[in-house]
Structure formats: structure tokens, C-alpha cells
Amino acid sequence: MADEIGDIKGVGSTTVDKLTRMGLEDIQELAKADPSLASEYPDVSMSEDRLEGIIEDAAANAIVIQSGDEVVDQYENITTRPSGISELDEKVGGFEARSLIAIGGSTGSGKTQLAFQALGEAVLDSGGKPAVYIETEPDRYRGGRIQQMFDKDVQSKVHKVSVGGEEALDMQYRSYKAVEEQFNDVSLVVVDSFTARFRLATKFDGRESLGKRNQEFSRHLQALEQMARSLDCPVLLICQVYANPTQYGSGDVIYGSSLMMHMVNYVMKMRSSGNAMTNITVQNHPEMSDFELSAQINDGGVDSARDV
């Protein structure tokens, strides 16, 4: 396996220089490139067929084959950020860097409050690295809520990206790349709500548009996966739910759940259970069976949690 573009068989220093002039400086970037890029740089003198062949070679070299011991070492040394719920962190080890975690629940279940707490905890845990809140619904983020749980110094490290208008879904997609380009190091990213703009988009009305919606879902999730890898941070996706009386348990299903389950690392479903308590069910975690916690969530954050 080649580590550098110049290590690819048949790619000499002249070709490396041409690729660099096209902005392709490492194997991962090259493996994802579009051969049509060659036509945008006529002065480089590289045909699309030639670039396509190099891209295919780069993609083969970008595939990483690990031994079992290397896999264990990788996950033992992975960066994690606390959720703010110690009982949850004891079980899952915190939110892992480069992971996507879907948090679903009905209005008032505490999703956003948990997200705010996780943002503040990430800033503290990382020694002050910035956290990012991508807001897709108006006025969800108010700095005072984080300041109430932590302090002004922590609140000042949480950056907001606002998404709205007629092209909100496209703007939401572009926001992922904007965050990736703006920051070199981020402690946590929250998208609240990840699903709201999908539900509001009229182009996805009707079952006949399900395929197009899933394609757009996949495009967003792949971009978020890339952002999580690039910034080496966890990404929390706050998701809306809809009622399904035939569904086991609470009867609430995350919007886009069938596709989401295949692309996120795991799912946290939140449901108000009365007496100011919220049930948090963790599903599809890669290292453990599903489990449930009961937590008390208020304006000051999570007061307590226990196994159910």
C-alpha cells in the first residue's frame, strides 16, 4: 500500500507535480477526485483518461487492511468526548471521534438540552477547543442556555452556523464543508435538527419521491462522515420522530430511520416518561446490546440517571 502519491506505481515526480497543481496532494483526496477535473486545468496537460487511471490506482492504495491487534489498538486510543451523563459514558465510553450518533425524540424530550450539555462538556474536556452547532430550525440555539450550565468562557467557544431560507437543505449540506474548511480542530459538532429540513422539503412529498429522499439523505450522511474524519471529532445528529403504533417500544420512529441505522454508529432514542424523567434507549451500538437509562433533564442539564 502506498502512503504518498509518488509511491503509486507509474506515478513519477512530473505527474505528482501536475496533480499538486490541480489541488490533489494526498492519496485520500486523489481517490475521491472526479476525472473531469483534468479539463479544468488545460495547462497541466493531463487527459481525463490518464487522471481516471491514476484515481483508480489511488483508490486501491487508499484501502487499509488492518490486523485484529491493530483494530484493538485503534479503538483503545481513540479520542472521546463526554456526554454529560456519567452513567451513559461508563457504558459507551463517551462520544467517539469520527463517529455519527443519531439522537431522536419527540418535542420536549430533552434532545437539544442534551446537545447543549455535550457541547459544553466537549469544550471543557478538550481544553478549550471550539465546538460547532449547526442550527436548521430558527432560534434553537441561545448562548445563555450553555452559559447557565457552564460559564461565559465555555459559551464563547461554541460557534453557531445558521441554516434557512428557500434553499435551506442545500445550505445545510454546504455548511458541513464550510465547518471543515473554517476549523482545523473541533471538539464536537451538533446538527439540530438534521432531519427537519428534509421533512419540510416539498420535493420529497409522496412515496414516489422516497428514492430521491434517500439519495439526499445518503449524500448528507457521507459528507458528515467525511467532516467527522477530517476534524477528528464526534458529530451528533438531532433527529425528529414520527409515531408508529405498531413499532415495538415507544412507538416513535426516527425520520429516515431505515437508512440512518446503516450509516450512523448508533442511535439514542429519548422519550419523556413523566415525573420530569426521560428514558434514553441506546440502540445498535457496535460493542454492546441495547440498553436503557432513565435521566432527569432540566435547564441546568442532566441531574441524574439510572439503569432501567
Coordinates of C-alpha atoms in Angstrom, one line a residue, residues 85-265:
I85 CA -24.3 11.8 31.6
S86 CA -21.7 9.8 33.6
E87 CA -23.9 6.7 33.6
L88 CA -24.0 6.8 29.8
D89 CA -20.3 7.4 29.4
E90 CA -19.5 4.5 31.7
K91 CA -21.3 2.2 29.3
V92 CA -20.3 3.6 25.9
G93 CA -17.1 5.4 26.8
G94 CA -18.2 8.8 25.7
F95 CA -18.8 10.0 22.1
E96 CA -16.1 8.7 19.9
A97 CA -14.2 10.9 17.5
R98 CA -15.1 10.3 13.8
S99 CA -18.5 8.9 14.7
L100 CA -22.0 9.9 13.9
I101 CA -24.6 9.5 16.7
A102 CA -28.3 10.0 16.0
I103 CA -30.3 11.3 18.9
G104 CA -34.1 11.1 18.2
G105 CA -37.1 12.0 20.2
S106 CA -40.3 14.0 20.3
T107 CA -40.6 17.7 21.2
G108 CA -39.8 18.3 24.8
S109 CA -37.9 15.0 25.3
G110 CA -34.6 16.9 26.1
K111 CA -32.7 16.3 22.8
T112 CA -31.5 19.9 22.4
Q113 CA -30.7 20.2 26.1
L114 CA -28.5 17.1 26.0
A115 CA -26.8 18.5 22.9
F116 CA -26.1 21.8 24.7
Q117 CA -24.6 20.0 27.6
A118 CA -22.5 17.8 25.3
L119 CA -21.2 20.9 23.5
G120 CA -20.1 22.5 26.8
E121 CA -18.6 19.3 28.1
A122 CA -16.6 18.8 24.8
V123 CA -15.1 22.3 25.1
L124 CA -14.0 21.7 28.7
D125 CA -12.8 18.1 28.0
S126 CA -10.7 19.3 25.1
G127 CA -9.0 22.1 26.9
G128 CA -11.0 24.8 25.1
K129 CA -11.2 23.6 21.5
P130 CA -14.2 25.1 19.7
A131 CA -17.5 23.2 19.3
V132 CA -20.0 23.9 16.5
Y133 CA -23.8 24.0 16.5
I134 CA -25.4 23.8 13.1
E135 CA -28.9 25.3 13.5
T136 CA -31.5 24.3 11.0
E137 CA -34.6 25.4 12.9
P138 CA -35.0 29.1 13.9
D139 CA -33.8 30.2 17.3
R140 CA -32.9 26.8 18.7
Y141 CA -29.5 28.0 20.0
R142 CA -29.3 30.6 22.7
G143 CA -25.9 31.1 24.2
G144 CA -27.4 31.8 27.6
R145 CA -28.5 28.1 27.9
I146 CA -24.9 26.9 27.7
Q147 CA -23.7 29.7 29.9
Q148 CA -26.3 28.7 32.5
M149 CA -24.8 25.2 32.6
F150 CA -21.2 26.2 32.4
D151 CA -19.9 29.8 32.1
K152 CA -19.3 32.5 29.6
D153 CA -15.8 31.3 28.7
V154 CA -17.3 27.9 27.6
Q155 CA -20.2 29.5 25.8
S156 CA -17.8 31.7 23.8
K157 CA -16.2 28.6 22.4
V158 CA -19.4 27.3 20.9
H159 CA -19.9 28.6 17.3
K160 CA -23.3 28.7 15.5
V161 CA -23.9 28.1 11.8
S162 CA -27.4 29.2 10.8
V163 CA -29.3 27.4 8.0
G164 CA -32.5 28.7 6.5
G165 CA -34.3 30.2 3.5
E166 CA -35.7 28.6 0.3
E167 CA -32.5 26.6 -0.3
A168 CA -32.1 25.5 3.3
L169 CA -31.4 21.9 2.6
D170 CA -28.6 22.7 0.1
M171 CA -27.3 25.3 2.6
Q172 CA -27.3 22.6 5.3
Y173 CA -25.2 20.4 3.1
R174 CA -22.8 23.2 2.3
S175 CA -22.4 24.0 5.9
Y176 CA -20.6 20.7 6.6
K177 CA -17.9 21.7 4.2
A178 CA -17.8 25.2 5.5
V179 CA -17.1 24.0 9.0
E180 CA -14.5 21.6 7.7
E181 CA -12.7 24.4 6.0
Q182 CA -13.1 27.0 8.8
F183 CA -11.7 24.9 11.6
N184 CA -8.6 22.8 12.0
D185 CA -9.6 21.2 15.3
V186 CA -13.1 20.9 16.7
S187 CA -14.2 19.1 19.9
L188 CA -17.8 18.3 18.8
V189 CA -20.3 19.2 16.1
V190 CA -24.1 19.1 16.6
V191 CA -26.6 19.3 13.8
D192 CA -30.0 20.4 15.2
S193 CA -32.1 19.2 13.6
F194 CA -30.6 17.0 11.0
T195 CA -33.9 15.9 9.7
A196 CA -36.1 19.0 9.9
R197 CA -35.3 20.4 6.5
F198 CA -35.9 17.0 4.9
R199 CA -39.4 16.9 6.3
L200 CA -40.1 20.5 5.1
A201 CA -38.8 20.0 1.6
T202 CA -41.8 19.7 -0.7
K203 CA -39.8 17.8 -3.3
F204 CA -39.9 14.8 -1.0
D205 CA -43.7 14.7 -0.7
G206 CA -45.3 11.4 -1.6
R207 CA -44.0 7.9 -1.6
E208 CA -42.8 8.2 -5.2
S209 CA -40.1 10.6 -4.1
L210 CA -38.7 8.2 -1.4
G211 CA -35.8 7.1 -3.6
K212 CA -34.7 10.8 -4.2
R213 CA -35.0 11.5 -0.4
N214 CA -32.8 8.5 0.4
Q215 CA -30.2 9.7 -2.1
E216 CA -30.2 13.1 -0.5
F217 CA -30.0 11.5 3.0
S218 CA -27.1 9.4 1.9
R219 CA -25.3 12.4 0.4
H220 CA -25.6 14.4 3.6
L221 CA -24.5 11.5 5.8
Q222 CA -21.5 10.8 3.6
A223 CA -20.5 14.5 3.8
L224 CA -20.9 14.4 7.6
E225 CA -18.8 11.2 7.8
Q226 CA -16.1 13.0 5.9
M227 CA -16.3 16.0 8.2
A228 CA -16.1 13.9 11.3
R229 CA -12.9 12.2 9.9
S230 CA -11.3 15.4 8.8
L231 CA -11.9 17.2 12.1
D232 CA -11.4 14.1 14.2
C233 CA -14.5 14.8 16.3
P234 CA -17.9 13.2 17.1
V235 CA -21.0 14.5 15.3
L236 CA -24.4 14.4 17.0
L237 CA -27.4 14.4 14.7
I238 CA -30.6 15.6 16.4
C239 CA -33.5 13.9 14.7
Q240 CA -37.2 14.2 14.6
V241 CA -39.5 11.2 15.1
Y242 CA -42.9 10.2 13.9
A243 CA -45.5 8.0 15.6
N244 CA -45.8 4.3 14.6
P245 CA -48.2 2.5 16.9
T246 CA -47.1 -0.9 15.6
Q247 CA -43.5 -0.2 16.4
Y248 CA -42.1 -2.0 19.5
G249 CA -41.5 0.2 22.5
S250 CA -42.4 3.8 22.5
G251 CA -43.9 3.7 19.0
D252 CA -41.6 6.6 17.8
V253 CA -39.5 6.0 14.7
I254 CA -36.7 8.4 13.6
Y255 CA -37.4 10.1 10.3
G256 CA -35.3 8.3 7.7
S257 CA -34.6 5.6 10.2
S258 CA -34.0 2.6 7.8
L259 CA -31.2 4.4 6.1
M260 CA -29.9 6.2 9.2
M261 CA -29.5 2.9 11.0
H262 CA -27.0 1.7 8.4
M263 CA -24.8 4.8 8.3
V264 CA -24.6 6.2 11.9
N265 CA -22.5 4.5 14.6

